[in-house]
mmCIF file of C-alpha atoms in Angstrom:
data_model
loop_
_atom_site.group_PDB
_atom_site.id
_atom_site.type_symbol
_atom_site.label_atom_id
_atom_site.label_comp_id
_atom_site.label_asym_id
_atom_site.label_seq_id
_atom_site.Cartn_x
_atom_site.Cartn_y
_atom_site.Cartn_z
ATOM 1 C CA UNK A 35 14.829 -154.098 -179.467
ATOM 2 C CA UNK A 36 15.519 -157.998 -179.390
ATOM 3 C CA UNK A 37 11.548 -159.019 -179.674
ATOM 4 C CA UNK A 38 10.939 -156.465 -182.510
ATOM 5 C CA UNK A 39 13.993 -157.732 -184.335
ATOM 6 C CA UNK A 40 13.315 -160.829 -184.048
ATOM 7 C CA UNK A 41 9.460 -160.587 -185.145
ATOM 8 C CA UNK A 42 10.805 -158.837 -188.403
ATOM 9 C CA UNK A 43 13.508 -161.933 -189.666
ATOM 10 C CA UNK A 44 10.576 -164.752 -188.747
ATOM 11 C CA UNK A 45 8.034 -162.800 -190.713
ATOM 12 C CA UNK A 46 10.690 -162.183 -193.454
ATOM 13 C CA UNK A 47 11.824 -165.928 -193.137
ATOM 14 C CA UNK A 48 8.661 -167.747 -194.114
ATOM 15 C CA UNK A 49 8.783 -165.834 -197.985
ATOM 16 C CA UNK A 50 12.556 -167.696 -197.948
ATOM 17 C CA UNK A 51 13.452 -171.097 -199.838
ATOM 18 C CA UNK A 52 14.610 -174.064 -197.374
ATOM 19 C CA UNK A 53 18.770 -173.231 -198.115
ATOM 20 C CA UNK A 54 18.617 -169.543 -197.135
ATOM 21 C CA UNK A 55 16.032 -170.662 -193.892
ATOM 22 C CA UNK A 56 19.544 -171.901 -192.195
ATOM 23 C CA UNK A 57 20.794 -168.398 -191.372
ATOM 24 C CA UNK A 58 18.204 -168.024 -189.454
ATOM 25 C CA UNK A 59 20.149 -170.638 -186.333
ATOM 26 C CA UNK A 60 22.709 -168.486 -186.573
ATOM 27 C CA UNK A 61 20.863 -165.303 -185.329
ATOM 28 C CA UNK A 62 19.572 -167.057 -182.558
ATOM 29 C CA UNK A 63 23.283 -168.654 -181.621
ATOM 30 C CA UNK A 64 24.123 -164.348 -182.037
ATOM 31 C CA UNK A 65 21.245 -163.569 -179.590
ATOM 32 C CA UNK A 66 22.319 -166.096 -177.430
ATOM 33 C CA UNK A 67 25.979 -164.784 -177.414
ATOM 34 C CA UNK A 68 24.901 -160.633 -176.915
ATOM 35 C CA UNK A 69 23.063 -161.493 -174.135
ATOM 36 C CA UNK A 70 25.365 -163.817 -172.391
ATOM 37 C CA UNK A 71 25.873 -161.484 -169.185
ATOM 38 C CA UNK A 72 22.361 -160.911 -169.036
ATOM 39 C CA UNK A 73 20.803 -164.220 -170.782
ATOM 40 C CA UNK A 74 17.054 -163.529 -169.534
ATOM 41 C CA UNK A 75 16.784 -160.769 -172.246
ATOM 42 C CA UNK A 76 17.530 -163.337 -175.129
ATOM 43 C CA UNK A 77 14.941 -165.727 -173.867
ATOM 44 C CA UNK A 78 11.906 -163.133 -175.834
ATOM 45 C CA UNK A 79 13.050 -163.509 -178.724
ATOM 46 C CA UNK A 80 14.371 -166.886 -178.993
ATOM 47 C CA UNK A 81 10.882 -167.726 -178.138
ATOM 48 C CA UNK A 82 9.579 -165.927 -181.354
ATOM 49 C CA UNK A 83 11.944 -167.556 -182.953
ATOM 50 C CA UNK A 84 11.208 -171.088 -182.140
ATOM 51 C CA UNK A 85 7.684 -170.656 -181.872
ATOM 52 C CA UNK A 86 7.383 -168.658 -185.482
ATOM 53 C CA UNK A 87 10.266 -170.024 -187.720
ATOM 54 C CA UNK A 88 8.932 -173.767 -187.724
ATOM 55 C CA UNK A 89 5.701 -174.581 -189.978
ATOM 56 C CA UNK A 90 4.273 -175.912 -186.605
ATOM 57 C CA UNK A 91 5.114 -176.214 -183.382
ATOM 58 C CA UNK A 92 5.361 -180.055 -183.676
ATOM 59 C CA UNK A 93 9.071 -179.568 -185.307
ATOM 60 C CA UNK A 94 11.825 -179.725 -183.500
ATOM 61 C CA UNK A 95 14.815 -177.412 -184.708
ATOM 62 C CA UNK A 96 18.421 -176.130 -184.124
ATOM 63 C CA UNK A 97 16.365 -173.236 -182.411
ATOM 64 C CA UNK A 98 15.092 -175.517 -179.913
ATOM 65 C CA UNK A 99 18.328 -176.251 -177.252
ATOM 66 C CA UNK A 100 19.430 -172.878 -177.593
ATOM 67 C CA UNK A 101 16.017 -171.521 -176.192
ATOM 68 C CA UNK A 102 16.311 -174.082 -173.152
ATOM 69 C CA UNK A 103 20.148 -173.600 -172.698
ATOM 70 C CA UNK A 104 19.584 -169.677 -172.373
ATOM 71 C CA UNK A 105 16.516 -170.514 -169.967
ATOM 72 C CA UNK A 106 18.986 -172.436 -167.753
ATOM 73 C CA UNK A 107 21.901 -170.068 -167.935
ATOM 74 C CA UNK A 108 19.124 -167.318 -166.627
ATOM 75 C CA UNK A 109 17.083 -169.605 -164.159
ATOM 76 C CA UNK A 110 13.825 -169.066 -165.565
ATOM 77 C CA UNK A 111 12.228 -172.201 -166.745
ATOM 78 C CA UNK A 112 8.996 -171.320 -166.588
ATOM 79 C CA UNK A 113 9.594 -168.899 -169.422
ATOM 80 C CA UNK A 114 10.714 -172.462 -171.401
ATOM 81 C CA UNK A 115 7.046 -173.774 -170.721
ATOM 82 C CA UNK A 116 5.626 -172.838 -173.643
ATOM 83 C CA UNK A 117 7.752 -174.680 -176.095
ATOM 84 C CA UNK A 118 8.440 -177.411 -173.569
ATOM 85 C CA UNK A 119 5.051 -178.690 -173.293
ATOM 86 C CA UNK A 120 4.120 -178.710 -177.384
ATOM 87 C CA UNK A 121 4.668 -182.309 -178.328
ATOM 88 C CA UNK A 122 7.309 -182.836 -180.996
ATOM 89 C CA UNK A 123 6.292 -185.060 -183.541
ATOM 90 C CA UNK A 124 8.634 -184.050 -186.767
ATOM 91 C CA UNK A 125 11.678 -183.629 -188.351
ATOM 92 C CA UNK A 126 12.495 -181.870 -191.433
ATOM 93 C CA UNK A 127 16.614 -180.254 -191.954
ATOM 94 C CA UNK A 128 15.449 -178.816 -194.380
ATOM 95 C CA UNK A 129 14.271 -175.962 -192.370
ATOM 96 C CA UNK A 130 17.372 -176.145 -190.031
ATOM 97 C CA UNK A 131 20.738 -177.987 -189.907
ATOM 98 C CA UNK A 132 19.093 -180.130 -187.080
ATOM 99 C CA UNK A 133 21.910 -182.970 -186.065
ATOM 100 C CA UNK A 134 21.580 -185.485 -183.428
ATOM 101 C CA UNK A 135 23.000 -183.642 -181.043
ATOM 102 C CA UNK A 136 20.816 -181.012 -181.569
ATOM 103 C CA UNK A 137 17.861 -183.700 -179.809
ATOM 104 C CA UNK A 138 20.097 -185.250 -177.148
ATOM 105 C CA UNK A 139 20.641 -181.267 -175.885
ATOM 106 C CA UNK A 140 17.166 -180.331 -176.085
ATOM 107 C CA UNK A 141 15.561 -182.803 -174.483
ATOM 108 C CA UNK A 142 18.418 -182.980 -171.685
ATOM 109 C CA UNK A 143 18.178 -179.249 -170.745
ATOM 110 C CA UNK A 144 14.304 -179.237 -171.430
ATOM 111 C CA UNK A 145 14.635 -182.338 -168.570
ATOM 112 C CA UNK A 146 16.197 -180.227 -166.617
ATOM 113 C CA UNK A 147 14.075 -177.457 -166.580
ATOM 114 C CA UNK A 148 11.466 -178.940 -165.955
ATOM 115 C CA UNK A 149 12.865 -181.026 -163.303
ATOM 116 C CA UNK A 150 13.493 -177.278 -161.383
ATOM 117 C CA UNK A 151 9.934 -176.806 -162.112
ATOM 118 C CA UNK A 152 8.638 -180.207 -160.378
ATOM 119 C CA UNK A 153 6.934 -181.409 -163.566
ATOM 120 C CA UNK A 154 8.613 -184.714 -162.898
ATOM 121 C CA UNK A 155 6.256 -186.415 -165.482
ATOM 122 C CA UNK A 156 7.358 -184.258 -168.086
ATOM 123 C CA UNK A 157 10.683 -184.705 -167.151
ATOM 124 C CA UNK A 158 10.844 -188.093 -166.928
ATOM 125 C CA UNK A 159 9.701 -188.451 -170.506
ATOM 126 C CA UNK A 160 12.407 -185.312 -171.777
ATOM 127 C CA UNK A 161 15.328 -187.235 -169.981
ATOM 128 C CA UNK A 162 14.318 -191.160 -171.174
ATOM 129 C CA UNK A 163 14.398 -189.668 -174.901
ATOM 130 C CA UNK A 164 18.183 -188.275 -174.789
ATOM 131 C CA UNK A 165 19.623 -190.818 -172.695
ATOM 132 C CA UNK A 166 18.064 -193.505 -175.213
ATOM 133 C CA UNK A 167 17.991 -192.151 -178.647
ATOM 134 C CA UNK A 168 19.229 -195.541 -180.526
ATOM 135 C CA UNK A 169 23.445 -194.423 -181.736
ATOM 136 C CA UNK A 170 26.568 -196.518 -182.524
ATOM 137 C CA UNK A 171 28.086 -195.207 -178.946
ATOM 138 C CA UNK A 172 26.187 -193.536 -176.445
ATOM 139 C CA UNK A 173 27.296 -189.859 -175.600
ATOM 140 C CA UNK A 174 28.158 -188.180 -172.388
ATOM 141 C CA UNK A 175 25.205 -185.652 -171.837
ATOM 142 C CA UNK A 176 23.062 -189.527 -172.637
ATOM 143 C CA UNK A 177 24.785 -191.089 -169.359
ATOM 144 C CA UNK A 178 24.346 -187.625 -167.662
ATOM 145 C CA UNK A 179 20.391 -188.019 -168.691
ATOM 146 C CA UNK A 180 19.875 -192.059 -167.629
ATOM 147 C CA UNK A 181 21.477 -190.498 -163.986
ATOM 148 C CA UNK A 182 18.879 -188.122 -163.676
ATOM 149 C CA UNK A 183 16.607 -190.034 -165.223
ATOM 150 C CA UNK A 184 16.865 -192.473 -162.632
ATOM 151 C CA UNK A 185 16.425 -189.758 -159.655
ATOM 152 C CA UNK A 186 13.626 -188.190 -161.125
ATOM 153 C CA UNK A 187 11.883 -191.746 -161.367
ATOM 154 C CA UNK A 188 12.706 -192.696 -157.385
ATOM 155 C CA UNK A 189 11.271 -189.009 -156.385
ATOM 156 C CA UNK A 190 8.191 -189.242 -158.146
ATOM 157 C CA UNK A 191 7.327 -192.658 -158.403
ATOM 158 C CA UNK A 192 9.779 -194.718 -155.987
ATOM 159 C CA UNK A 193 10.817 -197.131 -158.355
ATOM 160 C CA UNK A 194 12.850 -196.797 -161.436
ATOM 161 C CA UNK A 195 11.204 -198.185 -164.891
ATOM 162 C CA UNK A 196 12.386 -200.452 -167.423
ATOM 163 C CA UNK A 197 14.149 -198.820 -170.135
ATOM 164 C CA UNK A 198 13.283 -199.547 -174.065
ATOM 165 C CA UNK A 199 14.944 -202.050 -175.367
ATOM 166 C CA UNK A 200 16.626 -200.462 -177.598
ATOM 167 C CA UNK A 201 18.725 -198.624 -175.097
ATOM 168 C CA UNK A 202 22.045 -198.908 -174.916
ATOM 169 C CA UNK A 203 23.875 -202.020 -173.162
ATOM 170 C CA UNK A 204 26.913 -200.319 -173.106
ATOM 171 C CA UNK A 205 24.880 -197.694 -170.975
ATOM 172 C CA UNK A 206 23.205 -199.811 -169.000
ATOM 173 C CA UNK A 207 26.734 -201.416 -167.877
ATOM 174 C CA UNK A 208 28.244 -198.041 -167.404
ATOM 175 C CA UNK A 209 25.256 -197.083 -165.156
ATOM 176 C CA UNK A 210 26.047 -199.938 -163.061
ATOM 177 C CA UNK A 211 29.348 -198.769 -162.364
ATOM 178 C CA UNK A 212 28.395 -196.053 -160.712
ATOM 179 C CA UNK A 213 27.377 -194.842 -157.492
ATOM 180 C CA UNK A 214 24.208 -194.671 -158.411
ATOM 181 C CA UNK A 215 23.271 -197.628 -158.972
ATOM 182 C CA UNK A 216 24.091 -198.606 -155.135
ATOM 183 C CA UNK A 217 21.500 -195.748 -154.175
ATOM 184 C CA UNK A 218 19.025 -197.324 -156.244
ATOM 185 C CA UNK A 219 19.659 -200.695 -154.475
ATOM 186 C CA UNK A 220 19.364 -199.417 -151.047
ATOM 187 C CA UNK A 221 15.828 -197.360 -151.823
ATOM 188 C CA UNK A 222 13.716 -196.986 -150.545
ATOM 189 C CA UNK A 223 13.783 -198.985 -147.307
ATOM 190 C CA UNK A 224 17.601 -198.520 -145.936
ATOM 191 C CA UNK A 225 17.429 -194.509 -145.436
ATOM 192 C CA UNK A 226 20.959 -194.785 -143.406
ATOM 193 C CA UNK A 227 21.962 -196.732 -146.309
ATOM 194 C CA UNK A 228 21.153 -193.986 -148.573
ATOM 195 C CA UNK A 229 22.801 -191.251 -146.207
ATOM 196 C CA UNK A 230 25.597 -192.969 -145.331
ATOM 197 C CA UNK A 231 26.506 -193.316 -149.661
ATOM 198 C CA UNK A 232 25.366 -189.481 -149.942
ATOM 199 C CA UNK A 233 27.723 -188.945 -147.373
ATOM 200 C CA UNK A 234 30.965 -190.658 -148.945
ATOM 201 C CA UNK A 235 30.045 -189.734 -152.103
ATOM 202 C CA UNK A 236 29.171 -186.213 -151.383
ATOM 203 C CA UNK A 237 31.931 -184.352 -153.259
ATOM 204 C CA UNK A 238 31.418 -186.818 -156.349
ATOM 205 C CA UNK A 239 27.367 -186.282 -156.814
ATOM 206 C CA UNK A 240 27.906 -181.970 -156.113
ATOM 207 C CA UNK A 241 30.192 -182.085 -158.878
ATOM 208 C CA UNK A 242 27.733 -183.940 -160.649
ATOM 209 C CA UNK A 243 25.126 -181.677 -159.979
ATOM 210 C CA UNK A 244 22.998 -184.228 -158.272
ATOM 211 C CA UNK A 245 23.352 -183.639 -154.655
ATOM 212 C CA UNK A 246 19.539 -181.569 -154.976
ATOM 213 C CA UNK A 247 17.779 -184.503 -156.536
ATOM 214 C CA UNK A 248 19.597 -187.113 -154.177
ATOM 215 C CA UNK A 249 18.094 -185.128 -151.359
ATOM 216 C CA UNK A 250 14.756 -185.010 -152.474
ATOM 217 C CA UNK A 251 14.788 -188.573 -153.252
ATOM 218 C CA UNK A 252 16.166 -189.615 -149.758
ATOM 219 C CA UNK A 253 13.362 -187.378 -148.017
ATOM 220 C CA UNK A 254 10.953 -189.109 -150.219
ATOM 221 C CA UNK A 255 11.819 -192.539 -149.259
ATOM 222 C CA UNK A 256 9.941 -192.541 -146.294
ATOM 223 C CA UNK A 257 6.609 -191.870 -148.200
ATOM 224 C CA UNK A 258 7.449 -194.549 -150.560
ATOM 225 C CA UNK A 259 8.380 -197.247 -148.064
ATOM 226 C CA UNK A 260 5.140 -196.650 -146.604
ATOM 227 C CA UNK A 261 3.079 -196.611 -149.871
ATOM 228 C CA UNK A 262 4.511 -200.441 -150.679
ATOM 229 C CA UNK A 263 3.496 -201.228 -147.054
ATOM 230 C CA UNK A 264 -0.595 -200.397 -147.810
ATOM 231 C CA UNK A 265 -1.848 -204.259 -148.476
ATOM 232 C CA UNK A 266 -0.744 -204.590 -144.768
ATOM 233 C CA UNK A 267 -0.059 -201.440 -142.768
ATOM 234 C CA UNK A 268 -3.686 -200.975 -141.371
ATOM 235 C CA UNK A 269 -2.954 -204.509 -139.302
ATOM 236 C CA UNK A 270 0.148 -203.235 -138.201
ATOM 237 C CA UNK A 271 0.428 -201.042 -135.316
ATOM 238 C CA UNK A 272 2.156 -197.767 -135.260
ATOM 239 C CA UNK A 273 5.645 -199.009 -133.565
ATOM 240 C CA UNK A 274 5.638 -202.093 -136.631
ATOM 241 C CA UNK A 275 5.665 -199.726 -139.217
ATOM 242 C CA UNK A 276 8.060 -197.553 -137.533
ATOM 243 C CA UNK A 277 10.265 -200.507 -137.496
ATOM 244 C CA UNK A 278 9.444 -201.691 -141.062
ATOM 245 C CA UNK A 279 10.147 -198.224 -142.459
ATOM 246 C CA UNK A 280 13.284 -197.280 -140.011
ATOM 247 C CA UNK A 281 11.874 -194.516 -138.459
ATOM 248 C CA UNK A 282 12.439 -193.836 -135.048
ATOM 249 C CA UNK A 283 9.301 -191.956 -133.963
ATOM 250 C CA UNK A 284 5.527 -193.312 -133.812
ATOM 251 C CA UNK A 285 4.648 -189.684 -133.916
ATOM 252 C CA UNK A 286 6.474 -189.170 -136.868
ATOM 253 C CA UNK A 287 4.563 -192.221 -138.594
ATOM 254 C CA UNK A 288 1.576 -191.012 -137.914
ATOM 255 C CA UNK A 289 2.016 -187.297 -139.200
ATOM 256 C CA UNK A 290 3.779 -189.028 -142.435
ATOM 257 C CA UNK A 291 0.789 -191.652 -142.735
ATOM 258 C CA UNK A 292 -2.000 -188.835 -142.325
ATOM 259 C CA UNK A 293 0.122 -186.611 -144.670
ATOM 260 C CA UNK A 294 0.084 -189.498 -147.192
ATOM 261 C CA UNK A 295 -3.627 -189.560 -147.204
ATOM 262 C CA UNK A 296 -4.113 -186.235 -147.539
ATOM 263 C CA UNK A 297 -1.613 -185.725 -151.217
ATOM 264 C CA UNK A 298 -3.817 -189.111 -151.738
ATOM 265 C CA UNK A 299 -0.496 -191.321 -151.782
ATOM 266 C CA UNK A 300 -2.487 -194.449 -151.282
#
């Protein structure tokens, strides 16, 4: 019943004048709320909705973080793909009462998503645009964003980037408060380094929701202390880059190392 429904307001929709377009948020905020013990059967029709009420899919609307905070809520971000992957290149509230918070949520849970989905790329970029869209004070779900952000960068590349300068200062020093910026420090060469924070910091980083991506990063360190090793590591013997890398096998550095060149690491 949803998809049908839903088909029927977008077509009626696009005969409407920009002022009585507006209503058309607050179906999909009323979809969102019928389906909130089963959220996958919203995610249809929101779809429509986002993909049919704009002019293009180049807009971003109110539509949009409601569509990726229903994905979420029913763990299916592929079904987010889709709209996640269309470039947004415009702006108009005069098809929807877009605010700024309406951005910082979409690209955070769009981040997220496709963070489950290992498009770390993709991710990267979604998460760098919330946590610095340029505002008088930065917002909570930005510093939540820069945090994973950061992760996201060390698992797929290593090494964090610079940020734009016109980020933040005030959440760059915030950042720096935190225990993630001593995990940062440590990687990727001091693994027990790493463990030993995850480990005294366990509690804080699960109720963060973090704990996942600190994992992956930690069993990624390995692979990335190796990588920074390759204008050398073909002098060094086996039990030298064992040491380098703190790893106490040879064997192991030699399944990693023939891994590496196989996913073409080097």
């Amino acid at each position: 019943m949803f998809p049908a429904f839903s088909r029927s307001v977008v077509e009626k929709a696009h005969g409407l004048n920009a002022h009585t377009l507006r209503p058309v948020t607050q179906l999909a905020k009323g979809i969102q709320r019928l389906a909130q013990n089963n959220p996958r059967v919203a995610i249809v029709p929101l779809l429509h909705l986002t993909t049919r009420y704009p002019p293009d899919s180049s807009y971003l609307t109110t539509i949009h973080p409601i569509l990726t905070m229903t994905c979420l809520q029913a763990s299916a971000p592929t079904l987010a793909l889709p709209v996640l992957l269309q470039p947004i290149t415009s702006i108009d509230t005069s098809i929807s009462d877009l605010t700024y918070n309406d951005n910082l949520l979409y690209h955070y849970t769009g981040g997220m998503l496709l963070t489950l989905l290992k498009n770390y790329d993709k991710a990267e970029e979604f998460f760098e645009i919330c946590a610095t869209a340029p505002g008088t004070v930065p917002s909570a779900i930005q510093f939540e964003a820069l945090k994973k952000l950061r992760l996201v960068q060390l698992i797929s590349k290593g090494k964090t980037s610079a940020l734009p300068k016109y980020t933040s200062p005030i959440l760059q020093r915030q950042f720096k408060t935190t225990p993630y910026w001593n995990f940062l420090q440590a990687y990727p060469h001091n693994v027990d380094s790493l463990k030993q924070l995850l480990q005294k910091e366990r509690n804080f980083f699960a109720n963060e929701k973090n704990l996942g991506l600190l994992k992956q990063a930690i069993d990624r360190a390995p692979r990335w202390a190796l990588k920074k090793l390759t204008a050398t590591y073909l002098s060094l013997n086996l039990a030298d880059i064992a040491k380098a890398v703190k790893i106490d096998s040879e064997e192991e550095v030699r399944h990693l190392l023939l891994d590496m060149v196989r996913r073409s690491f080097f």
